[in-house]
Amino acid sequence: MNILTKHITIKNEELTLTNQRAIYWKREDALILSDIHIGKTAHFRRHGIPVPDAILLKDLARLKSLIGYFKVNRLLIVGDLFHAESNVDVQTFKKWLAQFEGIKLILIKGNHDRLSKSLMDDFNIQIETELIIEPFTFIHEYSEERHDAFIISGHTHPGVLLKGKGKQRLKLPCYQVTNDGLILPAFSLFTGLNTRTKKSGIISYAFLESGIYKFTE
């Protein structure tokens, strides 16, 4: 796996974007990511759709590489760590997580995070509906009604649509940055991309394995 980085400064804080769908925040020694949707592949299989479990294993392998690369001691998950009910994928994640005994896992609860409190406690996850670490406020879904903070969120699975000659189209995941917020790309590869950007003034940092690219709306 090829990890590429791009440093940006927001509110006098340096954030390191990666082409692997996560941000490194050096001051807090933390990885920031969103929308892992653990359990989604097993959920589909339970309903008769043959989605391979290799998708989850690939996501977890990428996350392990990022943890090792940056040597972090905290994971800030900005919602939708889990997808639905407890299933075999959730147990796979539990076994995977056991190798990182010293890492603190903080989950800002998303709309899909519906596991019982007892299961969450079993993972030793710190659960928050909103987390403030100055100068940022972490919530799962961005709200334009919040004027009191710079919001880091997820939920929308942002992407950019690049148009080539004729009918050529390419969709890329991205980080979306505005004056008052940053929306993370979905970490899981098993998610769609929302390329319908309606706000002006958005800076999008789209990425491939080969690079990170800046686009301005």
JSON list of C-alpha atoms in Angstrom, two decimals:
[
{"chain": "A", "resi": 1, "resn": "MET", "atom": "CA", "xyz": [0.00, 0.00, 0.00]},
{"chain": "A", "resi": 2, "resn": "ASN", "atom": "CA", "xyz": [1.34, 3.41, -0.99]},
{"chain": "A", "resi": 3, "resn": "ILE", "atom": "CA", "xyz": [0.78, 6.14, 1.64]},
{"chain": "A", "resi": 4, "resn": "LEU", "atom": "CA", "xyz": [1.05, 9.67, 0.24]},
{"chain": "A", "resi": 5, "resn": "THR", "atom": "CA", "xyz": [0.51, 12.83, 2.29]},
{"chain": "A", "resi": 6, "resn": "LYS", "atom": "CA", "xyz": [-0.38, 16.48, 1.90]},
{"chain": "A", "resi": 7, "resn": "HIS", "atom": "CA", "xyz": [-0.10, 19.00, 4.74]},
{"chain": "A", "resi": 8, "resn": "ILE", "atom": "CA", "xyz": [-2.78, 21.65, 5.16]},
{"chain": "A", "resi": 9, "resn": "THR", "atom": "CA", "xyz": [-3.19, 24.26, 7.89]},
{"chain": "A", "resi": 10, "resn": "ILE", "atom": "CA", "xyz": [-6.60, 24.98, 9.44]},
{"chain": "A", "resi": 11, "resn": "LYS", "atom": "CA", "xyz": [-7.06, 27.27, 12.45]},
{"chain": "A", "resi": 12, "resn": "ASN", "atom": "CA", "xyz": [-3.26, 27.28, 12.87]},
{"chain": "A", "resi": 13, "resn": "GLU", "atom": "CA", "xyz": [-3.27, 23.50, 13.18]},
{"chain": "A", "resi": 14, "resn": "GLU", "atom": "CA", "xyz": [-1.36, 21.29, 10.75]},
{"chain": "A", "resi": 15, "resn": "LEU", "atom": "CA", "xyz": [-3.38, 18.36, 9.44]},
{"chain": "A", "resi": 16, "resn": "THR", "atom": "CA", "xyz": [-1.86, 15.71, 7.22]},
{"chain": "A", "resi": 17, "resn": "LEU", "atom": "CA", "xyz": [-4.21, 14.40, 4.54]},
{"chain": "A", "resi": 18, "resn": "THR", "atom": "CA", "xyz": [-3.46, 10.95, 3.17]},
{"chain": "A", "resi": 19, "resn": "ASN", "atom": "CA", "xyz": [-4.46, 9.17, -0.01]},
{"chain": "A", "resi": 20, "resn": "GLN", "atom": "CA", "xyz": [-5.75, 6.36, 2.23]},
{"chain": "A", "resi": 21, "resn": "ARG", "atom": "CA", "xyz": [-8.89, 8.17, 3.45]},
{"chain": "A", "resi": 22, "resn": "ALA", "atom": "CA", "xyz": [-7.64, 9.34, 6.84]},
{"chain": "A", "resi": 23, "resn": "ILE", "atom": "CA", "xyz": [-6.05, 12.43, 8.39]},
{"chain": "A", "resi": 24, "resn": "TYR", "atom": "CA", "xyz": [-3.12, 12.52, 10.79]},
{"chain": "A", "resi": 25, "resn": "TRP", "atom": "CA", "xyz": [-3.23, 15.21, 13.49]},
{"chain": "A", "resi": 26, "resn": "LYS", "atom": "CA", "xyz": [0.29, 15.42, 14.89]},
{"chain": "A", "resi": 27, "resn": "ARG", "atom": "CA", "xyz": [-0.53, 17.61, 17.89]},
{"chain": "A", "resi": 28, "resn": "GLU", "atom": "CA", "xyz": [-3.00, 15.03, 19.20]},
{"chain": "A", "resi": 29, "resn": "ASP", "atom": "CA", "xyz": [-1.06, 11.99, 17.93]},
{"chain": "A", "resi": 30, "resn": "ALA", "atom": "CA", "xyz": [-4.30, 10.82, 16.32]},
{"chain": "A", "resi": 31, "resn": "LEU", "atom": "CA", "xyz": [-5.73, 9.43, 13.13]},
{"chain": "A", "resi": 32, "resn": "ILE", "atom": "CA", "xyz": [-9.06, 10.96, 12.11]},
{"chain": "A", "resi": 33, "resn": "LEU", "atom": "CA", "xyz": [-11.36, 8.93, 9.87]},
{"chain": "A", "resi": 34, "resn": "SER", "atom": "CA", "xyz": [-15.03, 8.25, 9.28]},
{"chain": "A", "resi": 35, "resn": "ASP", "atom": "CA", "xyz": [-17.53, 5.79, 7.84]},
{"chain": "A", "resi": 36, "resn": "ILE", "atom": "CA", "xyz": [-15.77, 2.45, 8.16]},
{"chain": "A", "resi": 37, "resn": "HIS", "atom": "CA", "xyz": [-19.14, 0.66, 8.17]},
{"chain": "A", "resi": 38, "resn": "ILE", "atom": "CA", "xyz": [-17.91, -2.53, 9.81]},
{"chain": "A", "resi": 39, "resn": "GLY", "atom": "CA", "xyz": [-20.57, -5.20, 9.38]},
{"chain": "A", "resi": 40, "resn": "LYS", "atom": "CA", "xyz": [-21.84, -3.94, 6.04]},
{"chain": "A", "resi": 41, "resn": "THR", "atom": "CA", "xyz": [-20.46, -6.81, 3.97]},
{"chain": "A", "resi": 42, "resn": "ALA", "atom": "CA", "xyz": [-21.86, -9.44, 6.38]},
{"chain": "A", "resi": 43, "resn": "HIS", "atom": "CA", "xyz": [-25.18, -7.56, 6.43]},
{"chain": "A", "resi": 44, "resn": "PHE", "atom": "CA", "xyz": [-25.43, -7.88, 2.64]},
{"chain": "A", "resi": 45, "resn": "ARG", "atom": "CA", "xyz": [-24.46, -11.54, 2.73]},
{"chain": "A", "resi": 46, "resn": "ARG", "atom": "CA", "xyz": [-27.14, -12.20, 5.33]},
{"chain": "A", "resi": 47, "resn": "HIS", "atom": "CA", "xyz": [-29.65, -10.81, 2.84]},
{"chain": "A", "resi": 48, "resn": "GLY", "atom": "CA", "xyz": [-28.46, -13.05, 0.02]},
{"chain": "A", "resi": 49, "resn": "ILE", "atom": "CA", "xyz": [-26.05, -10.69, -1.74]},
{"chain": "A", "resi": 50, "resn": "PRO", "atom": "CA", "xyz": [-22.64, -12.41, -2.15]},
{"chain": "A", "resi": 51, "resn": "VAL", "atom": "CA", "xyz": [-20.31, -9.62, -1.03]},
{"chain": "A", "resi": 52, "resn": "PRO", "atom": "CA", "xyz": [-16.83, -11.00, -0.21]},
{"chain": "A", "resi": 53, "resn": "ASP", "atom": "CA", "xyz": [-15.48, -10.50, 3.31]},
{"chain": "A", "resi": 54, "resn": "ALA", "atom": "CA", "xyz": [-12.13, -9.58, 1.73]},
{"chain": "A", "resi": 55, "resn": "ILE", "atom": "CA", "xyz": [-13.46, -6.01, 1.46]},
{"chain": "A", "resi": 56, "resn": "LEU", "atom": "CA", "xyz": [-13.46, -5.59, 5.24]},
{"chain": "A", "resi": 57, "resn": "LEU", "atom": "CA", "xyz": [-10.06, -7.28, 5.56]},
{"chain": "A", "resi": 58, "resn": "LYS", "atom": "CA", "xyz": [-8.63, -4.86, 3.01]},
{"chain": "A", "resi": 59, "resn": "ASP", "atom": "CA", "xyz": [-10.03, -1.87, 4.93]},
{"chain": "A", "resi": 60, "resn": "LEU", "atom": "CA", "xyz": [-8.54, -3.15, 8.18]},
{"chain": "A", "resi": 61, "resn": "ALA", "atom": "CA", "xyz": [-5.18, -3.82, 6.50]},
{"chain": "A", "resi": 62, "resn": "ARG", "atom": "CA", "xyz": [-5.11, -0.20, 5.28]},
{"chain": "A", "resi": 63, "resn": "LEU", "atom": "CA", "xyz": [-5.95, 1.06, 8.75]},
{"chain": "A", "resi": 64, "resn": "LYS", "atom": "CA", "xyz": [-3.21, -1.08, 10.32]},
{"chain": "A", "resi": 65, "resn": "SER", "atom": "CA", "xyz": [-0.69, 0.33, 7.85]},
{"chain": "A", "resi": 66, "resn": "LEU", "atom": "CA", "xyz": [-1.72, 3.90, 8.71]},
{"chain": "A", "resi": 67, "resn": "ILE", "atom": "CA", "xyz": [-1.44, 3.20, 12.45]},
{"chain": "A", "resi": 68, "resn": "GLY", "atom": "CA", "xyz": [2.05, 1.82, 11.94]},
{"chain": "A", "resi": 69, "resn": "TYR", "atom": "CA", "xyz": [3.12, 4.58, 9.56]},
{"chain": "A", "resi": 70, "resn": "PHE", "atom": "CA", "xyz": [2.16, 7.44, 11.89]},
{"chain": "A", "resi": 71, "resn": "LYS", "atom": "CA", "xyz": [2.63, 5.51, 15.17]},
{"chain": "A", "resi": 72, "resn": "VAL", "atom": "CA", "xyz": [-0.53, 7.02, 16.66]},
{"chain": "A", "resi": 73, "resn": "ASN", "atom": "CA", "xyz": [-2.04, 6.32, 20.06]},
{"chain": "A", "resi": 74, "resn": "ARG", "atom": "CA", "xyz": [-5.58, 7.51, 19.27]},
{"chain": "A", "resi": 75, "resn": "LEU", "atom": "CA", "xyz": [-8.20, 6.86, 16.63]},
{"chain": "A", "resi": 76, "resn": "LEU", "atom": "CA", "xyz": [-10.94, 9.47, 16.23]},
{"chain": "A", "resi": 77, "resn": "ILE", "atom": "CA", "xyz": [-13.78, 7.83, 14.30]},
{"chain": "A", "resi": 78, "resn": "VAL", "atom": "CA", "xyz": [-16.23, 10.52, 13.16]},
{"chain": "A", "resi": 79, "resn": "GLY", "atom": "CA", "xyz": [-19.26, 8.27, 12.95]},
{"chain": "A", "resi": 80, "resn": "ASP", "atom": "CA", "xyz": [-20.43, 5.04, 11.35]},
{"chain": "A", "resi": 81, "resn": "LEU", "atom": "CA", "xyz": [-17.72, 2.80, 12.69]},
{"chain": "A", "resi": 82, "resn": "PHE", "atom": "CA", "xyz": [-20.34, 0.06, 12.50]},
{"chain": "A", "resi": 83, "resn": "HIS", "atom": "CA", "xyz": [-23.01, -0.42, 9.87]},
{"chain": "A", "resi": 84, "resn": "ALA", "atom": "CA", "xyz": [-25.95, -2.20, 11.47]},
{"chain": "A", "resi": 85, "resn": "GLU", "atom": "CA", "xyz": [-26.45, -5.16, 13.78]},
{"chain": "A", "resi": 86, "resn": "SER", "atom": "CA", "xyz": [-23.74, -7.26, 15.39]},
{"chain": "A", "resi": 87, "resn": "ASN", "atom": "CA", "xyz": [-22.52, -9.94, 12.98]},
{"chain": "A", "resi": 88, "resn": "VAL", "atom": "CA", "xyz": [-19.43, -11.92, 12.02]},
{"chain": "A", "resi": 89, "resn": "ASP", "atom": "CA", "xyz": [-17.68, -8.80, 10.66]},
{"chain": "A", "resi": 90, "resn": "VAL", "atom": "CA", "xyz": [-18.00, -7.15, 14.06]},
{"chain": "A", "resi": 91, "resn": "GLN", "atom": "CA", "xyz": [-16.31, -10.14, 15.67]},
{"chain": "A", "resi": 92, "resn": "THR", "atom": "CA", "xyz": [-13.56, -10.00, 13.03]},
{"chain": "A", "resi": 93, "resn": "PHE", "atom": "CA", "xyz": [-12.98, -6.36, 13.97]},
{"chain": "A", "resi": 94, "resn": "LYS", "atom": "CA", "xyz": [-12.84, -7.23, 17.67]},
{"chain": "A", "resi": 95, "resn": "LYS", "atom": "CA", "xyz": [-10.08, -9.79, 17.06]},
{"chain": "A", "resi": 96, "resn": "TRP", "atom": "CA", "xyz": [-8.23, -7.33, 14.81]},
{"chain": "A", "resi": 97, "resn": "LEU", "atom": "CA", "xyz": [-8.45, -4.54, 17.40]},
{"chain": "A", "resi": 98, "resn": "ALA", "atom": "CA", "xyz": [-6.87, -6.73, 20.11]},
{"chain": "A", "resi": 99, "resn": "GLN", "atom": "CA", "xyz": [-3.41, -6.28, 18.53]},
{"chain": "A", "resi": 100, "resn": "PHE", "atom": "CA", "xyz": [-3.48, -2.54, 19.38]},
{"chain": "A", "resi": 101, "resn": "GLU", "atom": "CA", "xyz": [-3.67, -2.70, 23.16]},
{"chain": "A", "resi": 102, "resn": "GLY", "atom": "CA", "xyz": [-2.32, 0.80, 23.75]},
{"chain": "A", "resi": 103, "resn": "ILE", "atom": "CA", "xyz": [-4.55, 2.65, 21.29]},
{"chain": "A", "resi": 104, "resn": "LYS", "atom": "CA", "xyz": [-7.53, 4.67, 22.53]},
{"chain": "A", "resi": 105, "resn": "LEU", "atom": "CA", "xyz": [-10.58, 4.45, 20.27]},
{"chain": "A", "resi": 106, "resn": "ILE", "atom": "CA", "xyz": [-13.01, 7.39, 20.36]},
{"chain": "A", "resi": 107, "resn": "LEU", "atom": "CA", "xyz": [-16.26, 7.15, 18.38]},
{"chain": "A", "resi": 108, "resn": "ILE", "atom": "CA", "xyz": [-18.38, 10.19, 17.61]},
{"chain": "A", "resi": 109, "resn": "LYS", "atom": "CA", "xyz": [-21.61, 8.28, 17.15]},
{"chain": "A", "resi": 110, "resn": "GLY", "atom": "CA", "xyz": [-23.11, 8.19, 13.66]},
{"chain": "A", "resi": 111, "resn": "ASN", "atom": "CA", "xyz": [-26.55, 7.27, 12.33]},
{"chain": "A", "resi": 112, "resn": "HIS", "atom": "CA", "xyz": [-25.46, 3.66, 11.66]},
{"chain": "A", "resi": 113, "resn": "ASP", "atom": "CA", "xyz": [-23.82, 3.08, 15.05]},
{"chain": "A", "resi": 114, "resn": "ARG", "atom": "CA", "xyz": [-26.66, 1.10, 16.62]},
{"chain": "A", "resi": 115, "resn": "LEU", "atom": "CA", "xyz": [-24.83, -1.60, 18.57]},
{"chain": "A", "resi": 116, "resn": "SER", "atom": "CA", "xyz": [-25.91, -2.01, 22.17]},
{"chain": "A", "resi": 117, "resn": "LYS", "atom": "CA", "xyz": [-24.06, -0.19, 24.94]},
{"chain": "A", "resi": 118, "resn": "SER", "atom": "CA", "xyz": [-22.84, -3.53, 26.31]},
{"chain": "A", "resi": 119, "resn": "LEU", "atom": "CA", "xyz": [-21.22, -4.38, 22.97]},
{"chain": "A", "resi": 120, "resn": "MET", "atom": "CA", "xyz": [-19.66, -0.92, 22.72]},
{"chain": "A", "resi": 121, "resn": "ASP", "atom": "CA", "xyz": [-18.30, -1.32, 26.26]},
{"chain": "A", "resi": 122, "resn": "ASP", "atom": "CA", "xyz": [-16.90, -4.71, 25.28]},
{"chain": "A", "resi": 123, "resn": "PHE", "atom": "CA", "xyz": [-14.78, -2.93, 22.65]},
{"chain": "A", "resi": 124, "resn": "ASN", "atom": "CA", "xyz": [-13.65, -0.35, 25.25]},
{"chain": "A", "resi": 125, "resn": "ILE", "atom": "CA", "xyz": [-14.78, 2.45, 22.94]},
{"chain": "A", "resi": 126, "resn": "GLN", "atom": "CA", "xyz": [-15.27, 5.96, 24.25]},
{"chain": "A", "resi": 127, "resn": "ILE", "atom": "CA", "xyz": [-18.64, 7.09, 22.83]},
{"chain": "A", "resi": 128, "resn": "GLU", "atom": "CA", "xyz": [-19.47, 10.74, 22.18]},
{"chain": "A", "resi": 129, "resn": "THR", "atom": "CA", "xyz": [-22.28, 12.46, 20.27]},
{"chain": "A", "resi": 130, "resn": "GLU", "atom": "CA", "xyz": [-20.02, 15.48, 19.83]},
{"chain": "A", "resi": 131, "resn": "LEU", "atom": "CA", "xyz": [-16.37, 15.96, 20.68]},
{"chain": "A", "resi": 132, "resn": "ILE", "atom": "CA", "xyz": [-14.62, 19.29, 21.10]},
{"chain": "A", "resi": 133, "resn": "ILE", "atom": "CA", "xyz": [-10.83, 19.39, 20.87]},
{"chain": "A", "resi": 134, "resn": "GLU", "atom": "CA", "xyz": [-9.98, 23.01, 20.25]},
{"chain": "A", "resi": 135, "resn": "PRO", "atom": "CA", "xyz": [-10.02, 24.43, 17.67]},
{"chain": "A", "resi": 136, "resn": "PHE", "atom": "CA", "xyz": [-12.24, 21.70, 16.16]},
{"chain": "A", "resi": 137, "resn": "THR", "atom": "CA", "xyz": [-15.65, 20.21, 16.87]},
{"chain": "A", "resi": 138, "resn": "PHE", "atom": "CA", "xyz": [-16.18, 16.64, 15.70]},
{"chain": "A", "resi": 139, "resn": "ILE", "atom": "CA", "xyz": [-19.71, 15.54, 14.77]},
{"chain": "A", "resi": 140, "resn": "HIS", "atom": "CA", "xyz": [-20.87, 12.90, 12.32]},
{"chain": "A", "resi": 141, "resn": "GLU", "atom": "CA", "xyz": [-23.09, 15.04, 10.10]},
{"chain": "A", "resi": 142, "resn": "TYR", "atom": "CA", "xyz": [-22.17, 18.62, 9.17]},
{"chain": "A", "resi": 143, "resn": "SER", "atom": "CA", "xyz": [-24.76, 21.26, 10.01]},
{"chain": "A", "resi": 144, "resn": "GLU", "atom": "CA", "xyz": [-24.87, 24.69, 8.40]},
{"chain": "A", "resi": 145, "resn": "GLU", "atom": "CA", "xyz": [-26.65, 25.94, 11.51]},
{"chain": "A", "resi": 146, "resn": "ARG", "atom": "CA", "xyz": [-23.47, 25.61, 13.57]},
{"chain": "A", "resi": 147, "resn": "HIS", "atom": "CA", "xyz": [-21.65, 28.94, 13.52]},
{"chain": "A", "resi": 148, "resn": "ASP", "atom": "CA", "xyz": [-19.74, 28.47, 16.76]},
{"chain": "A", "resi": 149, "resn": "ALA", "atom": "CA", "xyz": [-17.01, 26.10, 15.61]},
{"chain": "A", "resi": 150, "resn": "PHE", "atom": "CA", "xyz": [-14.95, 24.63, 12.82]},
{"chain": "A", "resi": 151, "resn": "ILE", "atom": "CA", "xyz": [-16.61, 21.25, 12.26]},
{"chain": "A", "resi": 152, "resn": "ILE", "atom": "CA", "xyz": [-14.91, 18.05, 11.17]},
{"chain": "A", "resi": 153, "resn": "SER", "atom": "CA", "xyz": [-17.51, 15.55, 10.01]},
{"chain": "A", "resi": 154, "resn": "GLY", "atom": "CA", "xyz": [-18.20, 12.58, 7.73]},
{"chain": "A", "resi": 155, "resn": "HIS", "atom": "CA", "xyz": [-21.50, 11.00, 6.65]},
{"chain": "A", "resi": 156, "resn": "THR", "atom": "CA", "xyz": [-21.81, 12.27, 3.07]},
{"chain": "A", "resi": 157, "resn": "HIS", "atom": "CA", "xyz": [-18.98, 10.21, 1.46]},
{"chain": "A", "resi": 158, "resn": "PRO", "atom": "CA", "xyz": [-17.77, 13.17, -0.66]},
{"chain": "A", "resi": 159, "resn": "GLY", "atom": "CA", "xyz": [-16.24, 12.77, -4.10]},
{"chain": "A", "resi": 160, "resn": "VAL", "atom": "CA", "xyz": [-15.37, 14.77, -7.19]},
{"chain": "A", "resi": 161, "resn": "LEU", "atom": "CA", "xyz": [-16.47, 14.07, -10.74]},
{"chain": "A", "resi": 162, "resn": "LEU", "atom": "CA", "xyz": [-13.86, 14.63, -13.41]},
{"chain": "A", "resi": 163, "resn": "LYS", "atom": "CA", "xyz": [-15.06, 14.94, -17.00]},
{"chain": "A", "resi": 164, "resn": "GLY", "atom": "CA", "xyz": [-12.89, 14.02, -19.95]},
{"chain": "A", "resi": 165, "resn": "LYS", "atom": "CA", "xyz": [-13.52, 13.97, -23.67]},
{"chain": "A", "resi": 166, "resn": "GLY", "atom": "CA", "xyz": [-16.87, 12.67, -24.83]},
{"chain": "A", "resi": 167, "resn": "LYS", "atom": "CA", "xyz": [-18.52, 10.57, -22.16]},
{"chain": "A", "resi": 168, "resn": "GLN", "atom": "CA", "xyz": [-15.39, 9.92, -20.14]},
{"chain": "A", "resi": 169, "resn": "ARG", "atom": "CA", "xyz": [-16.05, 10.30, -16.41]},
{"chain": "A", "resi": 170, "resn": "LEU", "atom": "CA", "xyz": [-13.96, 9.57, -13.33]},
{"chain": "A", "resi": 171, "resn": "LYS", "atom": "CA", "xyz": [-15.16, 9.73, -9.73]},
{"chain": "A", "resi": 172, "resn": "LEU", "atom": "CA", "xyz": [-12.61, 10.16, -6.96]},
{"chain": "A", "resi": 173, "resn": "PRO", "atom": "CA", "xyz": [-13.08, 10.27, -3.17]},
{"chain": "A", "resi": 174, "resn": "CYS", "atom": "CA", "xyz": [-12.05, 13.53, -1.55]},
{"chain": "A", "resi": 175, "resn": "TYR", "atom": "CA", "xyz": [-11.76, 15.71, 1.53]},
{"chain": "A", "resi": 176, "resn": "GLN", "atom": "CA", "xyz": [-14.02, 18.77, 1.29]},
{"chain": "A", "resi": 177, "resn": "VAL", "atom": "CA", "xyz": [-12.85, 21.94, 3.06]},
{"chain": "A", "resi": 178, "resn": "THR", "atom": "CA", "xyz": [-14.78, 25.18, 3.56]},
{"chain": "A", "resi": 179, "resn": "ASN", "atom": "CA", "xyz": [-14.34, 28.19, 5.83]},
{"chain": "A", "resi": 180, "resn": "ASP", "atom": "CA", "xyz": [-16.20, 26.46, 8.64]},
{"chain": "A", "resi": 181, "resn": "GLY", "atom": "CA", "xyz": [-15.74, 22.73, 8.12]},
{"chain": "A", "resi": 182, "resn": "LEU", "atom": "CA", "xyz": [-13.96, 19.71, 6.74]},
{"chain": "A", "resi": 183, "resn": "ILE", "atom": "CA", "xyz": [-15.85, 16.63, 5.53]},
{"chain": "A", "resi": 184, "resn": "LEU", "atom": "CA", "xyz": [-13.93, 13.37, 5.54]},
{"chain": "A", "resi": 185, "resn": "PRO", "atom": "CA", "xyz": [-14.10, 10.77, 2.78]},
{"chain": "A", "resi": 186, "resn": "ALA", "atom": "CA", "xyz": [-15.61, 7.42, 3.71]},
{"chain": "A", "resi": 187, "resn": "PHE", "atom": "CA", "xyz": [-12.79, 5.19, 4.91]},
{"chain": "A", "resi": 188, "resn": "SER", "atom": "CA", "xyz": [-14.38, 1.97, 3.67]},
{"chain": "A", "resi": 189, "resn": "LEU", "atom": "CA", "xyz": [-13.85, 1.06, 0.04]},
{"chain": "A", "resi": 190, "resn": "PHE", "atom": "CA", "xyz": [-17.36, -0.44, 0.07]},
{"chain": "A", "resi": 191, "resn": "THR", "atom": "CA", "xyz": [-19.20, 2.91, -0.12]},
{"chain": "A", "resi": 192, "resn": "GLY", "atom": "CA", "xyz": [-20.60, 5.12, -2.83]},
{"chain": "A", "resi": 193, "resn": "LEU", "atom": "CA", "xyz": [-19.41, 8.62, -3.69]},
{"chain": "A", "resi": 194, "resn": "ASN", "atom": "CA", "xyz": [-21.49, 11.78, -3.46]},
{"chain": "A", "resi": 195, "resn": "THR", "atom": "CA", "xyz": [-20.31, 14.15, -6.18]},
{"chain": "A", "resi": 196, "resn": "ARG", "atom": "CA", "xyz": [-23.26, 16.55, -5.98]},
{"chain": "A", "resi": 197, "resn": "THR", "atom": "CA", "xyz": [-21.57, 19.57, -4.40]},
{"chain": "A", "resi": 198, "resn": "LYS", "atom": "CA", "xyz": [-23.94, 22.52, -4.07]},
{"chain": "A", "resi": 199, "resn": "LYS", "atom": "CA", "xyz": [-21.95, 25.00, -1.98]},
{"chain": "A", "resi": 200, "resn": "SER", "atom": "CA", "xyz": [-19.51, 27.45, -3.55]},
{"chain": "A", "resi": 201, "resn": "GLY", "atom": "CA", "xyz": [-16.11, 28.05, -2.06]},
{"chain": "A", "resi": 202, "resn": "ILE", "atom": "CA", "xyz": [-15.34, 24.38, -1.46]},
{"chain": "A", "resi": 203, "resn": "ILE", "atom": "CA", "xyz": [-11.79, 23.13, -1.80]},
{"chain": "A", "resi": 204, "resn": "SER", "atom": "CA", "xyz": [-11.67, 19.43, -2.60]},
{"chain": "A", "resi": 205, "resn": "TYR", "atom": "CA", "xyz": [-8.58, 17.31, -2.09]},
{"chain": "A", "resi": 206, "resn": "ALA", "atom": "CA", "xyz": [-9.18, 14.25, -4.27]},
{"chain": "A", "resi": 207, "resn": "PHE", "atom": "CA", "xyz": [-6.81, 11.33, -4.35]},
{"chain": "A", "resi": 208, "resn": "LEU", "atom": "CA", "xyz": [-5.60, 8.18, -6.06]},
{"chain": "A", "resi": 209, "resn": "GLU", "atom": "CA", "xyz": [-2.88, 5.72, -5.08]},
{"chain": "A", "resi": 210, "resn": "SER", "atom": "CA", "xyz": [-0.53, 7.93, -7.12]},
{"chain": "A", "resi": 211, "resn": "GLY", "atom": "CA", "xyz": [-1.30, 11.36, -5.67]},
{"chain": "A", "resi": 212, "resn": "ILE", "atom": "CA", "xyz": [-3.47, 13.96, -3.92]},
{"chain": "A", "resi": 213, "resn": "TYR", "atom": "CA", "xyz": [-4.96, 16.71, -6.06]},
{"chain": "A", "resi": 214, "resn": "LYS", "atom": "CA", "xyz": [-6.53, 20.07, -5.13]},
{"chain": "A", "resi": 215, "resn": "PHE", "atom": "CA", "xyz": [-9.71, 21.32, -6.83]},
{"chain": "A", "resi": 216, "resn": "THR", "atom": "CA", "xyz": [-11.61, 24.54, -6.15]},
{"chain": "A", "resi": 217, "resn": "GLU", "atom": "CA", "xyz": [-15.33, 24.89, -6.78]}
]
